[in-house]
Short mmCIF file of C-alpha atoms in Angstrom, two decimals:
data_model
loop_
_atom_site.label_atom_id
_atom_site.label_comp_id
_atom_site.label_asym_id
_atom_site.label_seq_id
_atom_site.Cartn_x
_atom_site.Cartn_y
_atom_site.Cartn_z
CA MET A 238 -23.70 -17.98 -6.31
CA ASP A 239 -23.46 -21.75 -6.46
CA GLY A 240 -24.93 -22.81 -9.83
CA ARG A 241 -26.36 -26.06 -8.49
CA THR A 242 -27.81 -25.02 -5.15
CA ARG A 243 -28.57 -21.41 -6.17
CA GLN A 244 -27.29 -20.33 -2.77
CA PRO A 245 -24.68 -17.67 -2.08
CA ALA A 246 -21.22 -19.21 -2.32
CA ARG A 247 -17.95 -18.17 -0.75
CA LEU A 248 -16.14 -15.52 -2.77
CA LYS A 249 -13.13 -17.00 -4.53
CA HIS A 250 -9.72 -16.36 -3.03
CA ARG A 251 -11.06 -14.72 0.12
CA LYS A 252 -11.80 -15.84 3.61
CA PRO A 253 -14.97 -14.71 5.39
CA GLY A 254 -14.66 -11.04 6.31
CA GLU A 255 -11.87 -10.38 3.80
CA PHE A 256 -12.34 -7.87 1.01
CA ARG A 257 -10.22 -6.33 -1.68
CA GLU A 258 -10.03 -2.72 -2.66
CA CYS A 259 -10.06 -1.70 -6.28
CA PRO A 260 -9.65 1.72 -7.90
CA LEU A 261 -12.86 3.27 -9.10
CA PRO A 262 -13.18 6.35 -11.32
CA PRO A 263 -14.99 9.21 -9.57
CA THR A 264 -17.83 9.16 -12.12
CA VAL A 265 -18.53 5.48 -11.41
CA ARG A 266 -18.30 6.04 -7.64
CA GLU A 267 -20.77 8.92 -7.85
CA SER A 268 -23.12 6.85 -9.99
CA VAL A 269 -23.08 3.93 -7.55
CA LEU A 270 -23.57 6.19 -4.53
CA GLY A 271 -26.43 7.99 -6.30
CA TYR A 272 -28.07 4.65 -7.07
CA ALA A 273 -27.61 3.53 -3.46
CA GLN A 274 -29.43 6.64 -2.25
CA ALA A 275 -32.26 6.16 -4.75
CA VAL A 276 -33.03 2.53 -3.91
CA GLU A 277 -33.61 0.71 -0.69
CA ILE A 278 -30.67 -1.50 0.24
CA GLY A 279 -31.85 -4.81 1.64
CA ALA A 280 -31.23 -5.84 5.23
CA ASN A 281 -28.58 -8.22 3.91
CA GLY A 282 -26.62 -5.33 2.38
CA TYR A 283 -27.06 -6.17 -1.31
CA LEU A 284 -27.27 -3.09 -3.50
CA ILE A 285 -28.68 -4.85 -6.56
CA GLN A 286 -31.46 -7.25 -5.63
CA GLY A 287 -33.37 -9.79 -7.67
CA GLN A 288 -37.15 -10.10 -7.75
CA ARG A 289 -37.10 -13.47 -6.00
CA SER A 290 -33.78 -13.37 -4.20
CA PRO A 291 -31.76 -10.86 -2.20
CA HIS A 292 -29.17 -10.55 -4.99
CA TRP A 293 -28.79 -11.05 -8.73
CA GLY A 294 -28.02 -14.54 -9.90
CA HIS A 295 -25.92 -15.32 -12.97
CA SER A 296 -28.89 -15.59 -15.34
CA THR A 297 -30.31 -12.23 -14.20
CA MET A 298 -26.94 -10.60 -14.71
CA GLN A 299 -26.63 -12.06 -18.21
CA SER A 300 -30.15 -10.97 -19.13
CA GLN A 301 -29.59 -7.40 -17.88
CA TRP A 302 -26.23 -7.24 -19.67
CA TRP A 303 -27.71 -8.30 -23.03
CA MET A 304 -30.62 -5.88 -22.71
CA ALA A 305 -28.26 -2.98 -21.91
CA ARG A 306 -26.04 -3.86 -24.87
CA LYS A 307 -29.02 -3.98 -27.19
CA LYS A 308 -30.43 -0.69 -25.85
CA ASP A 309 -27.09 1.08 -26.37
CA GLY A 310 -26.52 -0.46 -29.80
CA ILE A 311 -23.36 -2.35 -28.79
CA THR A 312 -22.80 -5.07 -31.36
CA ARG A 313 -19.37 -6.35 -30.27
CA LYS A 314 -19.40 -9.74 -28.58
CA LEU A 315 -18.71 -8.54 -25.06
CA ASN A 316 -19.75 -10.14 -21.81
CA PRO A 317 -19.48 -8.91 -18.22
CA TYR A 318 -16.17 -10.74 -17.86
CA SER A 319 -14.82 -8.58 -20.70
CA LEU A 320 -14.85 -5.67 -18.26
CA ARG A 321 -12.30 -7.46 -16.05
CA HIS A 322 -9.96 -7.96 -18.98
CA PHE A 323 -10.46 -4.34 -20.10
CA PHE A 324 -9.60 -3.11 -16.60
CA ALA A 325 -6.47 -5.25 -16.21
CA SER A 326 -5.28 -4.58 -19.75
CA ASN A 327 -5.58 -0.82 -19.38
CA CYS A 328 -3.85 -0.76 -16.01
CA LEU A 329 -0.92 -2.86 -17.19
CA SER A 330 -0.48 -1.06 -20.51
CA LYS A 331 -0.28 2.24 -18.60
CA GLY A 332 2.45 0.93 -16.29
CA VAL A 333 0.47 0.05 -13.15
CA PRO A 334 2.53 -2.63 -11.33
CA ILE A 335 1.33 -6.17 -11.97
CA THR A 336 1.42 -6.85 -8.22
CA ASP A 337 -1.27 -4.21 -7.70
CA VAL A 338 -3.38 -5.39 -10.63
CA ALA A 339 -3.14 -9.00 -9.43
CA GLU A 340 -4.31 -7.99 -5.96
CA TRP A 341 -7.27 -6.06 -7.38
CA MET A 342 -8.21 -8.89 -9.76
CA GLY A 343 -8.09 -11.44 -6.98
CA PRO A 344 -6.43 -14.57 -8.40
CA SER A 345 -4.89 -16.81 -5.79
CA ASN A 346 -1.42 -15.87 -7.03
CA ILE A 347 0.23 -13.35 -9.34
CA ASN A 348 1.16 -16.03 -11.88
CA MET A 349 -2.38 -16.19 -13.27
CA THR A 350 -2.48 -12.45 -13.93
CA PHE A 351 1.03 -12.63 -15.39
CA LYS A 352 0.18 -15.52 -17.75
CA ILE A 353 -2.94 -13.83 -19.10
CA HIS A 354 -1.79 -10.21 -19.33
CA ARG A 355 2.04 -10.25 -19.65
CA HIS A 356 1.95 -9.23 -23.32
CA LEU A 357 0.34 -5.92 -22.35
CA MET A 358 3.06 -4.80 -19.99
CA PRO A 359 5.49 -2.21 -21.36
CA ALA A 360 8.92 -3.67 -22.14
CA SER A 361 10.61 -3.62 -18.76
CA VAL A 362 14.08 -4.61 -20.05
CA GLY A 363 14.30 -1.54 -22.26
CA ARG A 364 12.90 0.68 -19.53
CA ALA A 365 15.41 -0.66 -16.99
CA ALA A 366 18.29 -0.10 -19.43
CA ARG A 367 17.19 3.52 -19.97
CA LEU A 368 16.96 4.14 -16.21
CA LEU A 369 20.42 2.68 -15.64
CA ASN A 370 21.83 4.78 -18.47
CA GLU A 371 20.32 7.95 -16.96
CA GLU A 372 21.89 7.17 -13.57
CA LEU A 373 25.32 6.42 -15.03
#
């Protein structure tokens, strides 16, 4: 969404018709599919629609996020963007290759993901030395 014109804007780092796949836990997938069956998806294909527009704008998303946090008693200063960092951090700390995480996150190049999340990656030098030792 373009903040000035309030019109849908091109998705960053993608050309029209491009998409990116991202892993989704089965419980989340089932929840989204259940929601999709319970509500009417607009002709434009948006699953979550606003009252005055075919999709949620930034302010609607923020408002819904804060209400959900309050309802669930979450007091930590989290925002929707925190979920991106949580996702990337968990993947990298569990050994998922940074090339995969970077593709899922969508920056224009892997360097951005590397700069932000490098400290979470398991020590690859020590791991490589152990692998070499096992093979020798």
